[in-house]
Amino acid sequence: MAAVLLALLTADRPAGDEAAALTRLLLGGSPAGSLAGPGPWYAVHARSTGGGDPRTLAAALGTVLLDPHGEAVRLLADREPGPQPGWRLGVSAPAAAEGLTTADAQARRALERAEAARTPLARHTAGGLGALLDPAEARAHAEALLAPLNGAQAATLRAWLAHHGSWDRTAAALGVHRNTVRQRIARTAALLDRDLDDTDTRMELWFALRSLSE
């Protein structure tokens, strides 16, 4: 097995079924995982948004460890992946060889978030309230809650919440006059029929805005 891995890692391109089988072994917690070295490694789950070639994706990510057989393309890379044209990616936290099974699950959940948010790439994030909710349900709630707002109002609300309700800092961040911020926030409160001075309301709106941007 070590010889197979060495041959794959020094190949010019993915080695078809051989690479796929080894990738499944490594991500599946096989003892062969110890052959992958100390890491860090990144598990990646990917789905094409337009007929992309998995081998081209693997080459772009600098890896030959590719398993294209399944609901999603699975890859194992030794450098942190970035967004790739024509693909949606879910990327795990960096992992050592003995943590590849966990990394595989992280990448799967990250891809679900990327697809729910229609974003090119989502990375594993540890814990938090967001991890307790279904990404699709969180996004649907956010879209319904924020539907009355136009783009400028939503952006102003996000900046205002991020700056803890500071008119001056929000205005500086957006490059507008503070009176413009006040007018937009007042209009936002009216459209949403919410008290923006209420802490629970601010938390809910912040979570909704984050759900739409992830």
mmCIF file of C-alpha atoms in Angstrom:
data_model
loop_
_atom_site.group_PDB
_atom_site.id
_atom_site.type_symbol
_atom_site.label_atom_id
_atom_site.label_comp_id
_atom_site.label_asym_id
_atom_site.label_seq_id
_atom_site.Cartn_x
_atom_site.Cartn_y
_atom_site.Cartn_z
ATOM 1 C CA MET A 1 0.000 0.000 0.000
ATOM 2 C CA ALA A 2 2.836 2.414 0.731
ATOM 3 C CA ALA A 3 4.207 1.853 -2.765
ATOM 4 C CA VAL A 4 0.774 2.533 -4.262
ATOM 5 C CA LEU A 5 0.464 5.781 -2.311
ATOM 6 C CA LEU A 6 3.949 6.890 -3.324
ATOM 7 C CA ALA A 7 3.186 6.180 -6.979
ATOM 8 C CA LEU A 8 -0.020 8.183 -6.787
ATOM 9 C CA LEU A 9 1.539 11.146 -5.041
ATOM 10 C CA THR A 10 4.296 11.400 -7.633
ATOM 11 C CA ALA A 11 2.004 10.892 -10.644
ATOM 12 C CA ASP A 12 1.293 13.689 -13.097
ATOM 13 C CA ARG A 13 -2.468 13.123 -12.908
ATOM 14 C CA PRO A 14 -5.009 11.122 -10.860
ATOM 15 C CA ALA A 15 -4.720 7.380 -11.384
ATOM 16 C CA GLY A 16 -8.379 6.475 -11.897
ATOM 17 C CA ASP A 17 -9.799 3.580 -9.883
ATOM 18 C CA GLU A 18 -6.550 3.118 -7.958
ATOM 19 C CA ALA A 19 -6.664 6.690 -6.641
ATOM 20 C CA ALA A 20 -10.388 6.428 -5.895
ATOM 21 C CA ALA A 21 -9.953 3.234 -3.900
ATOM 22 C CA LEU A 22 -7.092 4.659 -1.857
ATOM 23 C CA THR A 23 -9.019 7.878 -1.196
ATOM 24 C CA ARG A 24 -11.958 5.853 0.116
ATOM 25 C CA LEU A 25 -9.615 3.899 2.380
ATOM 26 C CA LEU A 26 -7.980 7.003 3.796
ATOM 27 C CA LEU A 27 -11.228 8.874 4.404
ATOM 28 C CA GLY A 28 -12.899 5.760 5.727
ATOM 29 C CA GLY A 29 -10.524 5.335 8.650
ATOM 30 C CA SER A 30 -8.528 2.434 7.266
ATOM 31 C CA PRO A 31 -5.107 1.712 8.819
ATOM 32 C CA ALA A 32 -3.802 2.842 5.459
ATOM 33 C CA GLY A 33 -4.457 6.341 6.754
ATOM 34 C CA SER A 34 -1.207 6.154 8.677
ATOM 35 C CA LEU A 35 0.570 6.118 5.329
ATOM 36 C CA ALA A 36 -0.640 9.618 4.526
ATOM 37 C CA GLY A 37 1.887 11.323 6.783
ATOM 38 C CA PRO A 38 1.272 13.680 9.706
ATOM 39 C CA GLY A 39 -0.710 16.280 7.769
ATOM 40 C CA PRO A 40 -2.341 18.637 7.946
ATOM 41 C CA TRP A 41 -4.789 17.245 5.427
ATOM 42 C CA TYR A 42 -8.038 18.727 4.116
ATOM 43 C CA ALA A 43 -10.995 16.584 3.149
ATOM 44 C CA VAL A 44 -13.053 18.104 0.340
ATOM 45 C CA HIS A 45 -16.542 17.257 -0.909
ATOM 46 C CA ALA A 46 -17.453 18.832 -4.237
ATOM 47 C CA ARG A 47 -20.338 19.045 -6.682
ATOM 48 C CA SER A 48 -20.097 20.492 -10.154
ATOM 49 C CA THR A 49 -22.319 23.422 -11.066
ATOM 50 C CA GLY A 50 -21.739 22.938 -14.773
ATOM 51 C CA GLY A 51 -20.305 19.602 -15.859
ATOM 52 C CA GLY A 52 -16.812 20.051 -14.438
ATOM 53 C CA ASP A 53 -14.194 17.307 -14.751
ATOM 54 C CA PRO A 54 -13.197 15.899 -11.314
ATOM 55 C CA ARG A 55 -9.652 15.260 -12.542
ATOM 56 C CA THR A 56 -9.271 18.922 -13.499
ATOM 57 C CA LEU A 57 -10.543 19.882 -10.059
ATOM 58 C CA ALA A 58 -8.039 17.537 -8.399
ATOM 59 C CA ALA A 59 -5.206 19.046 -10.432
ATOM 60 C CA ALA A 60 -6.292 22.557 -9.441
ATOM 61 C CA LEU A 61 -6.245 21.543 -5.781
ATOM 62 C CA GLY A 62 -2.820 19.966 -6.171
ATOM 63 C CA THR A 63 -3.851 16.427 -5.292
ATOM 64 C CA VAL A 64 -4.172 13.015 -6.910
ATOM 65 C CA LEU A 65 -6.285 11.586 -4.077
ATOM 66 C CA LEU A 66 -9.675 11.698 -5.764
ATOM 67 C CA ASP A 67 -12.819 9.584 -5.486
ATOM 68 C CA PRO A 68 -15.410 10.696 -8.066
ATOM 69 C CA HIS A 69 -17.759 7.771 -7.384
ATOM 70 C CA GLY A 70 -20.575 8.798 -5.072
ATOM 71 C CA GLU A 71 -23.123 11.503 -4.379
ATOM 72 C CA ALA A 72 -20.270 14.013 -4.230
ATOM 73 C CA VAL A 73 -16.710 14.046 -5.509
ATOM 74 C CA ARG A 74 -14.360 13.458 -2.567
ATOM 75 C CA LEU A 75 -10.765 14.599 -2.446
ATOM 76 C CA LEU A 76 -7.916 14.701 0.033
ATOM 77 C CA ALA A 77 -5.485 17.620 -0.252
ATOM 78 C CA ASP A 78 -2.362 18.580 1.662
ATOM 79 C CA ARG A 79 -2.933 22.320 1.232
ATOM 80 C CA GLU A 80 -5.954 24.457 2.047
ATOM 81 C CA PRO A 81 -8.320 24.560 -0.955
ATOM 82 C CA GLY A 82 -9.781 27.759 -2.351
ATOM 83 C CA PRO A 83 -12.904 28.308 -4.489
ATOM 84 C CA GLN A 84 -12.822 26.715 -7.926
ATOM 85 C CA PRO A 85 -14.834 27.875 -10.961
ATOM 86 C CA GLY A 86 -17.728 25.570 -11.795
ATOM 87 C CA TRP A 87 -17.736 23.803 -8.418
ATOM 88 C CA ARG A 88 -19.254 24.021 -4.973
ATOM 89 C CA LEU A 89 -16.847 22.838 -2.291
ATOM 90 C CA GLY A 90 -17.145 21.818 1.325
ATOM 91 C CA VAL A 91 -13.794 21.847 3.118
ATOM 92 C CA SER A 92 -12.910 20.261 6.462
ATOM 93 C CA ALA A 93 -10.760 21.694 9.199
ATOM 94 C CA PRO A 94 -7.077 20.709 8.849
ATOM 95 C CA ALA A 95 -6.606 17.182 10.163
ATOM 96 C CA ALA A 96 -3.892 14.679 10.947
ATOM 97 C CA ALA A 97 -3.998 11.260 9.295
ATOM 98 C CA GLU A 98 -5.849 9.679 12.214
ATOM 99 C CA GLY A 99 -8.587 12.328 11.958
ATOM 100 C CA LEU A 100 -9.516 11.825 8.315
ATOM 101 C CA THR A 101 -12.855 10.126 9.023
ATOM 102 C CA THR A 102 -13.958 13.132 11.064
ATOM 103 C CA ALA A 103 -12.629 15.454 8.373
ATOM 104 C CA ASP A 104 -14.683 13.586 5.771
ATOM 105 C CA ALA A 105 -17.878 14.188 7.779
ATOM 106 C CA GLN A 106 -16.964 17.856 8.237
ATOM 107 C CA ALA A 107 -16.480 18.295 4.501
ATOM 108 C CA ARG A 108 -19.849 16.667 3.777
ATOM 109 C CA ARG A 109 -21.672 19.037 6.144
ATOM 110 C CA ALA A 110 -19.738 22.023 4.781
ATOM 111 C CA LEU A 111 -20.828 21.138 1.243
ATOM 112 C CA GLU A 112 -24.456 21.010 2.424
ATOM 113 C CA ARG A 113 -24.032 24.548 3.762
ATOM 114 C CA ALA A 114 -22.413 25.724 0.543
ATOM 115 C CA GLU A 115 -25.289 24.366 -1.509
ATOM 116 C CA ALA A 116 -27.944 25.795 0.807
ATOM 117 C CA ALA A 117 -26.274 29.213 0.657
ATOM 118 C CA ARG A 118 -25.420 28.900 -3.071
ATOM 119 C CA THR A 119 -21.854 29.872 -2.326
ATOM 120 C CA PRO A 120 -18.749 28.461 -4.082
ATOM 121 C CA LEU A 121 -17.086 27.228 -0.890
ATOM 122 C CA ALA A 122 -17.936 26.619 2.753
ATOM 123 C CA ARG A 123 -15.455 25.605 5.420
ATOM 124 C CA HIS A 124 -16.057 23.629 8.579
ATOM 125 C CA THR A 125 -16.816 25.856 11.534
ATOM 126 C CA ALA A 126 -16.681 24.495 15.043
ATOM 127 C CA GLY A 127 -19.759 24.506 17.237
ATOM 128 C CA GLY A 128 -21.990 27.505 17.798
ATOM 129 C CA LEU A 129 -25.736 27.857 17.378
ATOM 130 C CA GLY A 130 -25.421 27.568 13.610
ATOM 131 C CA ALA A 131 -24.190 23.995 13.940
ATOM 132 C CA LEU A 132 -27.469 23.015 15.627
ATOM 133 C CA LEU A 133 -29.687 24.119 12.747
ATOM 134 C CA ASP A 134 -30.314 22.713 9.310
ATOM 135 C CA PRO A 135 -28.641 25.142 6.846
ATOM 136 C CA ALA A 136 -31.567 25.053 4.412
ATOM 137 C CA GLU A 137 -34.083 25.784 7.156
ATOM 138 C CA ALA A 138 -31.952 28.605 8.578
ATOM 139 C CA ARG A 139 -31.631 30.172 5.131
ATOM 140 C CA ALA A 140 -35.359 29.850 4.422
ATOM 141 C CA HIS A 141 -36.175 31.571 7.724
ATOM 142 C CA ALA A 142 -33.653 34.324 7.012
ATOM 143 C CA GLU A 143 -35.022 34.947 3.522
ATOM 144 C CA ALA A 144 -38.576 35.215 4.840
ATOM 145 C CA LEU A 145 -37.581 37.464 7.738
ATOM 146 C CA LEU A 146 -35.504 39.861 5.637
ATOM 147 C CA ALA A 147 -37.685 39.799 2.504
ATOM 148 C CA PRO A 148 -39.071 43.344 3.055
ATOM 149 C CA LEU A 149 -35.579 44.884 2.869
ATOM 150 C CA ASN A 150 -33.747 46.008 -0.241
ATOM 151 C CA GLY A 151 -30.031 45.514 -0.656
ATOM 152 C CA ALA A 152 -28.981 48.867 0.802
ATOM 153 C CA GLN A 153 -31.208 48.416 3.847
ATOM 154 C CA ALA A 154 -29.927 44.892 4.520
ATOM 155 C CA ALA A 155 -26.299 46.005 4.147
ATOM 156 C CA THR A 156 -26.891 48.942 6.470
ATOM 157 C CA LEU A 157 -28.589 46.741 9.043
ATOM 158 C CA ARG A 158 -25.695 44.293 8.981
ATOM 159 C CA ALA A 159 -23.104 47.048 9.397
ATOM 160 C CA TRP A 160 -25.145 48.727 12.144
ATOM 161 C CA LEU A 161 -25.466 45.491 14.094
ATOM 162 C CA ALA A 162 -21.774 44.696 13.556
ATOM 163 C CA HIS A 163 -20.900 48.093 15.046
ATOM 164 C CA HIS A 164 -23.262 47.646 18.003
ATOM 165 C CA GLY A 165 -25.659 50.365 16.891
ATOM 166 C CA SER A 166 -23.031 53.065 16.477
ATOM 167 C CA TRP A 167 -24.253 55.606 13.931
ATOM 168 C CA ASP A 168 -20.831 57.124 13.334
ATOM 169 C CA ARG A 169 -18.912 53.869 12.900
ATOM 170 C CA THR A 170 -21.626 52.422 10.672
ATOM 171 C CA ALA A 171 -21.605 55.543 8.504
ATOM 172 C CA ALA A 172 -17.812 55.393 8.217
ATOM 173 C CA ALA A 173 -17.884 51.697 7.299
ATOM 174 C CA LEU A 174 -20.483 52.276 4.579
ATOM 175 C CA GLY A 175 -19.097 55.603 3.363
ATOM 176 C CA VAL A 176 -22.390 57.434 3.881
ATOM 177 C CA HIS A 177 -23.621 60.238 6.143
ATOM 178 C CA ARG A 178 -24.808 59.232 9.617
ATOM 179 C CA ASN A 179 -28.253 60.677 8.844
ATOM 180 C CA THR A 180 -28.501 58.240 5.942
ATOM 181 C CA VAL A 181 -27.801 55.398 8.367
ATOM 182 C CA ARG A 182 -30.476 56.683 10.755
ATOM 183 C CA GLN A 183 -33.024 56.944 7.962
ATOM 184 C CA ARG A 184 -32.301 53.451 6.659
ATOM 185 C CA ILE A 185 -32.430 51.881 10.116
ATOM 186 C CA ALA A 186 -35.681 53.649 10.912
ATOM 187 C CA ARG A 187 -37.164 52.452 7.624
ATOM 188 C CA THR A 188 -35.841 48.924 8.281
ATOM 189 C CA ALA A 189 -37.500 48.843 11.707
ATOM 190 C CA ALA A 190 -40.789 49.915 10.138
ATOM 191 C CA LEU A 191 -40.599 47.377 7.303
ATOM 192 C CA LEU A 192 -39.762 44.522 9.663
ATOM 193 C CA ASP A 193 -42.154 45.777 12.350
ATOM 194 C CA ARG A 194 -39.476 45.053 14.932
ATOM 195 C CA ASP A 195 -37.968 46.941 17.855
ATOM 196 C CA LEU A 196 -34.311 47.169 16.911
ATOM 197 C CA ASP A 197 -33.386 48.224 20.436
ATOM 198 C CA ASP A 198 -34.434 44.781 21.686
ATOM 199 C CA THR A 199 -31.483 42.444 22.252
ATOM 200 C CA ASP A 200 -33.354 39.305 21.150
ATOM 201 C CA THR A 201 -34.431 41.027 17.940
ATOM 202 C CA ARG A 202 -30.871 42.098 17.194
ATOM 203 C CA MET A 203 -29.602 38.556 17.755
ATOM 204 C CA GLU A 204 -32.236 37.062 15.470
ATOM 205 C CA LEU A 205 -31.551 39.577 12.716
ATOM 206 C CA TRP A 206 -27.780 39.118 12.983
ATOM 207 C CA PHE A 207 -28.141 35.353 12.735
ATOM 208 C CA ALA A 208 -30.434 35.751 9.707
ATOM 209 C CA LEU A 209 -27.980 38.058 7.951
ATOM 210 C CA ARG A 210 -25.125 35.645 8.655
ATOM 211 C CA SER A 211 -27.193 32.724 7.309
ATOM 212 C CA LEU A 212 -27.599 34.495 3.993
ATOM 213 C CA SER A 213 -23.922 35.343 3.651
ATOM 214 C CA GLU A 214 -22.342 31.962 4.530
#
